[in-house]
CSV table of C-alpha atoms and ligand atoms in Angstrom, one decimal:
chain,number,residue,atom,x,y,z
A,1,MET,CA,53.4,-16.8,65.9
A,2,THR,CA,55.2,-17.9,62.8
A,3,GLU,CA,54.7,-21.7,62.0
A,4,THR,CA,57.7,-23.8,61.3
A,5,ILE,CA,57.6,-25.4,57.8
A,6,ALA,CA,59.7,-28.0,56.1
A,7,PRO,CA,62.7,-26.9,54.1
A,8,TYR,CA,62.2,-26.7,50.4
A,9,SER,CA,64.0,-28.8,47.8
A,10,VAL,CA,65.7,-27.8,44.6
A,11,ALA,CA,64.7,-29.8,41.5
A,12,PRO,CA,67.3,-30.9,38.9
A,13,GLY,CA,67.6,-28.3,36.1
A,14,VAL,CA,67.4,-25.2,38.4
A,15,ASP,CA,71.1,-24.4,38.2
A,16,ALA,CA,71.1,-24.9,34.4
A,17,ALA,CA,68.0,-22.8,33.9
A,18,LEU,CA,69.6,-20.0,35.9
A,19,ALA,CA,72.9,-20.3,34.0
A,20,ALA,CA,71.1,-20.2,30.7
A,21,TYR,CA,69.2,-17.0,31.5
A,22,SER,CA,70.3,-13.9,29.7
A,23,ALA,CA,68.3,-10.7,30.0
A,24,PRO,CA,66.8,-9.2,26.8
A,25,ALA,CA,67.6,-5.6,26.1
A,26,THR,CA,64.0,-4.6,26.8
A,27,LEU,CA,62.1,-6.3,29.6
A,28,GLY,CA,58.7,-4.7,29.5
A,29,PHE,CA,56.6,-5.3,32.6
A,30,GLY,CA,55.7,-8.8,33.7
A,31,ILE,CA,56.5,-10.3,30.2
A,32,VAL,CA,59.9,-12.0,30.6
A,33,PRO,CA,59.6,-15.0,32.9
A,34,ALA,CA,62.3,-15.6,35.5
A,35,PRO,CA,64.0,-19.0,34.8
A,36,VAL,CA,62.8,-20.6,38.0
A,37,MET,CA,59.6,-20.8,40.0
A,38,PHE,CA,58.5,-22.1,43.5
A,39,SER,CA,55.7,-24.6,44.1
A,40,ALA,CA,54.1,-26.3,47.1
A,41,GLU,CA,51.1,-28.5,47.1
A,42,TYR,CA,48.2,-28.8,49.6
A,43,ARG,CA,46.7,-32.2,50.0
A,44,ASP,CA,45.1,-34.4,52.7
A,45,GLY,CA,44.6,-31.2,54.8
A,46,ALA,CA,48.3,-30.2,54.9
A,47,TRP,CA,50.9,-28.3,53.0
A,48,GLN,CA,53.6,-30.4,51.5
A,49,PRO,CA,57.3,-29.3,51.4
A,50,GLY,CA,57.9,-26.7,48.6
A,51,GLU,CA,60.2,-27.0,45.7
A,52,LEU,CA,62.2,-24.7,43.5
A,53,LEU,CA,61.7,-25.7,39.8
A,54,PRO,CA,62.9,-24.5,36.4
A,55,PHE,CA,60.2,-22.3,35.0
A,56,GLY,CA,57.9,-24.1,32.5
A,57,PRO,CA,54.5,-25.6,31.8
A,58,ILE,CA,52.6,-27.5,34.6
A,59,SER,CA,49.9,-30.0,34.0
A,60,ILE,CA,46.4,-29.5,35.3
A,61,MET,CA,43.2,-31.4,34.6
A,62,PRO,CA,40.7,-29.5,32.4
A,63,ASN,CA,37.9,-30.3,34.9
A,64,SER,CA,39.8,-28.7,37.8
A,65,ARG,CA,37.9,-26.1,39.7
A,66,THR,CA,40.5,-23.5,38.7
A,67,VAL,CA,39.7,-24.0,35.1
A,68,GLN,CA,35.9,-24.3,35.7
A,69,PHE,CA,35.2,-21.7,38.4
A,70,ALA,CA,38.4,-19.6,38.7
A,71,GLU,CA,39.0,-21.0,42.2
A,72,SER,CA,42.3,-19.0,42.2
A,73,ILE,CA,43.8,-16.0,43.8
A,74,PHE,CA,47.1,-14.1,43.4
A,75,GLU,CA,49.3,-11.3,44.7
A,76,GLY,CA,51.6,-8.8,43.0
A,77,MET,CA,54.7,-7.5,44.7
A,78,LYS,CA,58.3,-6.6,43.9
A,79,ALA,CA,61.9,-7.3,44.9
A,80,TYR,CA,64.4,-4.5,44.3
A,81,ARG,CA,68.1,-4.5,44.0
A,82,ALA,CA,70.9,-1.9,44.3
A,83,ARG,CA,74.0,-3.8,43.4
A,84,PRO,CA,76.2,-5.0,45.1
A,85,ALA,CA,73.6,-5.4,47.9
A,86,PRO,CA,71.4,-8.5,47.7
A,87,PRO,CA,67.8,-8.0,46.6
A,88,HIS,CA,65.2,-7.0,49.2
A,89,LEU,CA,61.4,-7.0,49.5
A,90,PHE,CA,58.8,-4.2,50.0
A,91,ARG,CA,56.1,-4.8,52.7
A,92,PRO,CA,55.8,-8.6,51.9
A,93,LEU,CA,53.8,-9.2,55.1
A,94,VAL,CA,51.0,-6.9,53.9
A,95,ASN,CA,50.8,-8.9,50.6
A,96,CYS,CA,50.8,-12.0,52.7
A,97,ALA,CA,47.9,-10.8,54.8
A,98,ARG,CA,45.9,-9.8,51.7
A,99,PHE,CA,46.6,-13.2,50.1
A,100,ALA,CA,45.1,-14.8,53.3
A,101,ALA,CA,42.1,-12.4,53.1
A,102,SER,CA,41.6,-13.3,49.4
A,103,ALA,CA,41.9,-17.1,50.2
A,104,ALA,CA,39.4,-16.7,53.1
A,105,ARG,CA,36.8,-15.0,50.8
A,106,ILE,CA,37.0,-17.8,48.3
A,107,GLY,CA,37.0,-20.5,51.1
A,108,MET,CA,40.5,-21.7,50.2
A,109,PRO,CA,43.1,-22.7,52.8
A,110,ALA,CA,45.4,-19.9,53.8
A,111,VAL,CA,49.1,-20.3,52.8
A,112,PRO,CA,50.9,-20.0,56.2
A,113,GLU,CA,53.0,-16.8,56.4
A,114,ALA,CA,56.2,-18.9,56.8
A,115,LEU,CA,55.4,-20.8,53.5
A,116,PHE,CA,54.4,-17.6,51.7
A,117,LEU,CA,57.7,-16.0,52.7
A,118,GLN,CA,59.7,-19.2,52.0
A,119,GLY,CA,58.5,-19.3,48.4
A,120,ILE,CA,59.2,-15.6,47.9
A,121,LYS,CA,62.6,-15.6,49.5
A,122,ALA,CA,63.7,-18.9,47.8
A,123,LEU,CA,62.8,-17.5,44.4
A,124,VAL,CA,64.3,-14.1,44.9
A,125,SER,CA,67.4,-15.5,46.4
A,126,ALA,CA,67.8,-17.9,43.4
A,127,CYS,CA,67.1,-15.1,41.0
A,128,ALA,CA,69.4,-12.5,42.7
A,129,ASP,CA,71.3,-12.0,39.5
A,130,VAL,CA,68.1,-11.7,37.4
A,131,VAL,CA,66.8,-8.7,39.4
A,132,PRO,CA,67.4,-5.6,37.2
A,133,ASP,CA,68.8,-2.6,38.9
A,134,ARG,CA,68.0,0.2,36.4
A,135,GLU,CA,66.0,3.1,37.8
A,136,GLY,CA,62.4,1.9,38.4
A,137,ALA,CA,63.2,-1.7,37.4
A,138,SER,CA,62.4,-4.6,39.7
A,139,LEU,CA,61.7,-8.3,39.9
A,140,TYR,CA,58.0,-8.5,39.8
A,141,LEU,CA,56.7,-11.3,42.0
A,142,ARG,CA,53.4,-13.2,41.4
A,143,PRO,CA,52.4,-15.5,44.2
A,144,ILE,CA,49.3,-17.6,43.1
A,145,LEU,CA,47.1,-20.1,44.9
A,146,PHE,CA,44.8,-22.3,42.8
A,147,SER,CA,42.7,-25.5,43.1
A,148,THR,CA,44.0,-28.6,41.4
A,149,ASP,CA,40.9,-30.7,42.3
A,150,PRO,CA,38.5,-31.8,39.5
A,151,GLY,CA,34.8,-31.1,40.1
A,152,TYR,CA,31.7,-29.5,38.6
A,153,SER,CA,30.0,-29.0,41.9
A,154,VAL,CA,30.3,-25.4,43.2
A,155,ALA,CA,32.2,-26.4,46.4
A,156,ASN,CA,35.7,-25.9,47.6
A,157,SER,CA,38.5,-28.3,46.6
A,158,ASN,CA,40.7,-30.5,48.7
A,159,ALA,CA,43.9,-30.0,46.7
A,160,TYR,CA,45.6,-26.7,45.9
A,161,ARG,CA,48.9,-25.5,44.7
A,162,TYR,CA,50.8,-22.4,45.9
A,163,MET,CA,53.3,-21.1,43.4
A,164,VAL,CA,55.5,-18.0,43.1
A,165,LEU,CA,56.5,-16.8,39.6
A,166,ALA,CA,58.7,-13.9,38.8
A,167,SER,CA,59.5,-11.5,36.0
A,168,PRO,CA,62.4,-9.1,35.7
A,169,SER,CA,60.6,-5.9,34.8
A,170,ASP,CA,61.2,-2.4,33.5
A,171,PRO,CA,59.0,0.3,35.0
A,172,TYR,CA,55.3,-0.3,34.1
A,173,SER,CA,54.5,3.0,32.7
A,174,SER,CA,56.8,5.6,31.1
A,175,GLY,CA,54.6,8.6,31.5
A,176,PRO,CA,51.2,9.9,32.5
A,177,MET,CA,48.2,7.6,31.9
A,178,ARG,CA,44.9,8.2,30.1
A,179,ALA,CA,41.8,6.5,31.7
A,180,ARG,CA,38.4,5.9,30.3
A,181,ILE,CA,35.5,6.1,32.8
A,182,GLU,CA,33.5,2.9,32.6
A,183,ARG,CA,29.8,3.8,32.9
A,184,ASP,CA,28.3,0.4,31.9
A,185,ASP,CA,30.1,-2.7,33.2
A,186,VAL,CA,30.9,-3.3,36.9
A,187,ARG,CA,33.9,-5.4,38.0
A,188,ALA,CA,32.7,-6.3,41.5
A,189,ALA,CA,29.4,-6.5,43.4
A,190,ARG,CA,28.4,-5.4,46.9
A,191,GLY,CA,29.2,-8.4,49.1
A,192,GLY,CA,31.2,-9.9,46.3
A,193,VAL,CA,34.9,-10.3,45.8
A,194,GLY,CA,36.2,-6.9,44.6
A,195,PHE,CA,38.4,-6.5,47.7
A,196,ALA,CA,40.1,-9.8,47.0
A,197,LYS,CA,42.6,-10.6,44.3
A,198,THR,CA,40.7,-13.5,42.7
A,199,GLY,CA,41.0,-14.4,39.0
A,200,GLY,CA,37.3,-13.8,38.3
A,201,ASN,CA,37.5,-10.1,39.3
A,202,TYR,CA,39.9,-9.5,36.6
A,203,ALA,CA,38.0,-11.5,34.0
A,204,ALA,CA,35.0,-9.2,34.7
A,205,ALA,CA,37.2,-6.2,34.0
A,206,MET,CA,38.7,-7.3,30.7
A,207,ARG,CA,36.0,-6.2,28.3
A,208,ALA,CA,36.0,-2.7,29.7
A,209,THR,CA,39.8,-2.6,29.6
A,210,SER,CA,39.8,-3.8,26.0
A,211,ARG,CA,37.2,-1.1,25.2
A,212,ALA,CA,39.4,1.5,26.8
A,213,VAL,CA,42.5,0.4,24.9
A,214,GLN,CA,40.7,0.3,21.6
A,215,GLU,CA,39.8,4.0,22.2
A,216,GLY,CA,43.4,4.9,22.9
A,217,TYR,CA,43.2,4.8,26.7
A,218,GLY,CA,45.5,2.9,29.0
A,219,VAL,CA,43.0,1.8,31.7
A,220,ALA,CA,39.4,1.9,32.8
A,221,LEU,CA,38.2,3.9,35.8
A,222,TRP,CA,35.6,1.8,37.7
A,223,LEU,CA,32.5,3.2,39.5
A,224,ASP,CA,30.6,1.7,42.4
A,225,PRO,CA,28.6,-1.3,41.4
A,226,VAL,CA,25.2,-0.1,42.8
A,227,GLU,CA,24.6,3.4,41.5
A,228,ARG,CA,27.7,3.8,39.3
A,229,ARG,CA,28.0,7.2,40.9
A,230,LEU,CA,31.0,6.9,43.2
A,231,ILE,CA,34.6,6.2,42.1
A,232,ASP,CA,36.0,2.8,43.0
A,233,GLU,CA,39.4,2.4,41.4
A,234,PHE,CA,41.3,2.0,38.2
A,235,SER,CA,41.8,-1.5,36.7
A,236,GLY,CA,44.8,-2.6,38.7
A,237,MET,CA,45.4,0.6,40.6
A,238,ASN,CA,43.8,2.8,43.3
A,239,MET,CA,42.9,6.3,42.7
A,240,PHE,CA,43.8,9.6,44.3
A,241,ALA,CA,42.9,13.2,43.4
A,242,VAL,CA,44.5,16.5,44.4
A,243,ILE,CA,41.7,18.9,45.2
A,244,ASP,CA,42.4,22.4,46.6
A,245,GLY,CA,45.9,21.1,47.4
A,246,GLU,CA,44.7,18.2,49.5
A,247,LEU,CA,44.7,14.5,48.7
A,248,HIS,CA,41.4,12.7,48.3
A,249,THR,CA,41.0,8.9,47.8
A,250,PRO,CA,37.8,6.8,47.8
A,251,LEU,CA,37.0,5.3,51.1
A,252,LEU,CA,37.6,1.5,50.9
A,253,THR,CA,34.5,-0.7,50.3
A,254,ASP,CA,34.1,-4.3,49.5
A,255,SER,CA,34.4,-3.6,45.8
A,256,ILE,CA,37.8,-1.8,46.1
A,257,LEU,CA,41.2,-3.6,46.5
A,258,LYS,CA,43.0,-2.4,49.6
A,259,GLY,CA,46.3,-1.4,47.8
A,260,VAL,CA,49.6,-1.7,49.5
A,261,THR,CA,50.7,1.3,47.5
A,262,ARG,CA,47.5,3.2,48.5
A,263,ASP,CA,48.3,2.6,52.2
A,264,SER,CA,52.0,3.5,51.7
A,265,VAL,CA,51.0,6.7,49.9
A,266,ILE,CA,48.6,7.8,52.6
A,267,THR,CA,51.3,7.3,55.3
A,268,LEU,CA,53.9,9.1,53.2
A,269,ALA,CA,51.5,12.0,52.4
A,270,HIS,CA,50.8,12.4,56.1
A,271,SER,CA,54.5,12.4,56.8
A,272,GLN,CA,55.0,15.2,54.2
A,273,GLY,CA,52.3,17.3,55.9
A,274,LEU,CA,49.7,16.7,53.2
A,275,VAL,CA,46.0,16.5,54.3
A,276,VAL,CA,44.5,13.2,53.2
A,277,HIS,CA,40.7,12.6,52.9
A,278,GLU,CA,39.4,9.0,52.6
A,279,ARG,CA,35.8,9.6,51.5
A,280,PRO,CA,33.3,8.6,48.9
A,281,ILE,CA,34.1,10.6,45.8
A,282,ALA,CA,31.3,11.1,43.2
A,283,ILE,CA,32.5,10.9,39.6
A,284,ASP,CA,30.4,13.9,38.6
A,285,GLU,CA,31.8,16.0,41.5
A,286,LEU,CA,35.4,15.1,40.4
A,287,LEU,CA,34.7,16.0,36.8
A,288,THR,CA,33.3,19.4,37.8
A,289,ASP,CA,36.3,20.0,40.0
A,290,ILE,CA,38.7,19.2,37.1
A,291,ALA,CA,36.6,21.5,34.8
A,292,ILE,CA,36.8,24.4,37.2
A,293,GLY,CA,40.4,23.9,38.1
A,294,ARG,CA,39.9,22.8,41.8
A,295,CYS,CA,41.2,19.3,41.0
A,296,THR,CA,44.7,19.7,39.7
A,297,GLU,CA,45.9,16.1,39.7
A,298,VAL,CA,44.5,12.6,39.4
A,299,ILE,CA,46.9,9.9,40.5
A,300,ALA,CA,47.0,6.1,40.0
A,301,THR,CA,48.8,4.0,42.6
A,302,GLY,CA,49.8,0.3,42.5
A,303,THR,CA,52.7,-2.1,42.8
A,304,ALA,CA,53.2,-2.0,39.0
A,305,ALA,CA,52.5,1.7,38.4
A,306,ILE,CA,54.0,2.9,41.7
A,307,VAL,CA,52.6,6.4,41.7
A,308,THR,CA,51.6,7.6,38.2
A,309,SER,CA,49.8,10.8,37.2
A,310,VAL,CA,46.7,10.6,35.0
A,311,SER,CA,46.7,13.2,32.2
A,312,GLU,CA,43.2,12.6,30.8
A,313,LEU,CA,39.8,11.1,31.9
A,314,GLY,CA,37.6,10.3,29.0
A,315,ASP,CA,33.8,10.0,29.6
A,316,ALA,CA,31.3,7.8,27.7
A,317,ASP,CA,29.7,11.0,26.1
A,318,GLY,CA,33.0,11.7,24.4
A,319,ARG,CA,34.1,14.5,26.8
A,320,ILE,CA,37.7,14.6,27.8
A,321,TYR,CA,38.9,16.1,31.1
A,322,ARG,CA,42.5,17.0,31.0
A,323,LEU,CA,45.0,17.4,33.8
A,324,SER,CA,48.4,19.0,33.3
A,325,GLU,CA,50.0,19.0,36.7
A,326,SER,CA,51.9,16.2,38.4
A,327,LEU,CA,53.7,18.0,41.3
A,328,VAL,CA,52.1,16.0,44.2
A,329,SER,CA,52.3,12.8,42.2
A,330,ASP,CA,56.0,13.3,41.3
A,331,GLY,CA,56.8,14.0,44.9
A,332,LEU,CA,55.0,11.0,46.3
A,333,ARG,CA,56.5,8.8,43.6
A,334,SER,CA,60.1,9.7,44.3
A,335,ALA,CA,59.6,9.5,48.0
A,336,LEU,CA,58.1,6.0,47.7
A,337,LEU,CA,60.7,4.8,45.2
A,338,ALA,CA,63.5,6.0,47.4
A,339,ILE,CA,62.2,3.8,50.2
A,340,GLN,CA,61.4,0.9,47.9
A,341,THR,CA,64.9,0.9,46.4
A,342,ARG,CA,66.6,1.7,49.7
A,343,GLU,CA,68.2,4.8,48.1
A,344,GLY,CA,66.7,6.8,51.0
A,345,PRO,CA,66.1,5.9,54.6
A,346,ASP,CA,63.4,3.4,55.3
A,347,SER,CA,61.7,5.5,58.0
A,348,PHE,CA,58.7,3.2,58.2
A,349,GLY,CA,60.6,-0.2,58.3
A,350,TRP,CA,58.9,-1.2,55.1
A,351,THR,CA,61.7,-3.1,53.4
A,352,MET,CA,62.8,-6.7,54.3
A,353,ASP,CA,66.0,-8.5,53.6
A,354,ILE,CA,65.6,-11.9,52.0
A,355,ASP,CA,67.7,-13.5,54.7
A,356,ASP,CA,65.6,-12.0,57.6
B,401,PLP,C1,42.1,-3.9,41.3
B,401,PLP,C2,43.4,-3.4,41.9
B,401,PLP,N1,43.3,-2.2,42.6
B,401,PLP,C3,44.4,-1.7,43.1
B,401,PLP,C4,45.6,-2.3,43.0
B,401,PLP,C5,46.8,-1.7,43.7
B,401,PLP,O1,47.2,-2.5,44.7
B,401,PLP,P1,48.8,-2.6,45.2
B,401,PLP,O2,49.1,-1.2,45.5
B,401,PLP,O3,48.7,-3.5,46.4
B,401,PLP,O4,49.5,-3.2,44.1
B,401,PLP,C6,45.7,-3.5,42.3
B,401,PLP,C7,47.0,-4.2,42.1
B,401,PLP,O5,47.3,-5.1,42.8
B,401,PLP,C8,44.6,-4.1,41.7
B,401,PLP,O6,44.6,-5.2,41.0
């Protein structure tokens, strides 16, 4: 049952901030902030009414547990717009459930579904004219929950803030990606927080990503944290491979994020008659399959990347495994984008109006 929540207020300056916004010619992905943001505080055991504010700095104590211990979680999702229709959302309740699962893992209070949606819808509705409608463009939405309580003891806080930020964005990637297999660092431990979207996960991944970028790759491909033998996922994206014409993706573990796009792609693939295997995939087996031509595509899926083919996997020993096809990837990408943008029928009921 959805809880009832207090209406949100609109702070002075919101209308002026919206009126002053003018879109730059190039947006990039997640770079340009939308002119307004949503904020609600949790204190004394209860969520306080939310507020729409002009986008800008917030103050936080340097000894807050967010700053000290990364007591923070986030989500990533998108609103799409095909003018003149108002913007709409894609599977926001799945993001909401994952936000709650991430909060539970860190011991933070869940943001009630009604408040989660209120923040998203208030922001998207205020920013309706900010949502770009070029092909593949969207309003990227970043719900965050973080502690505002000071403290050096490793214990949960009593005060939190839920915010929703947004960025009008171009498509994340303009072509196939190159990925570097990370053989040394791990991003998440067994029993740890890899399945949750917590700030610390991403900090653990930064060194490897920087290493990948320095060597000319776009992302790191992570292996399992115990033996570094099985494929987990890319930084920020789940992984699929086309082997003998069938789709294979790593079976979810607690070190893999349960991607909304991964789930959507599996459903879409089934509906297109593709066979999908969710199973542990050994990196060495995949590399052999690429080398002998059995694996024809490696695919990255995520809210930002949608469905993007991977053209190269680079290994630590300097070997490069090249993939030249993207037939399955292209088909899944256009089928998913058609639903996300409502250019095609929403056969699975995945989109949601902002006034629902
Ligand atoms: C580590 C990680 N894996 C996978 C994904 C893909 O998840 P989704 O499809 O929900 O964006 C993301 C992005 O959120 C991520 O950060």
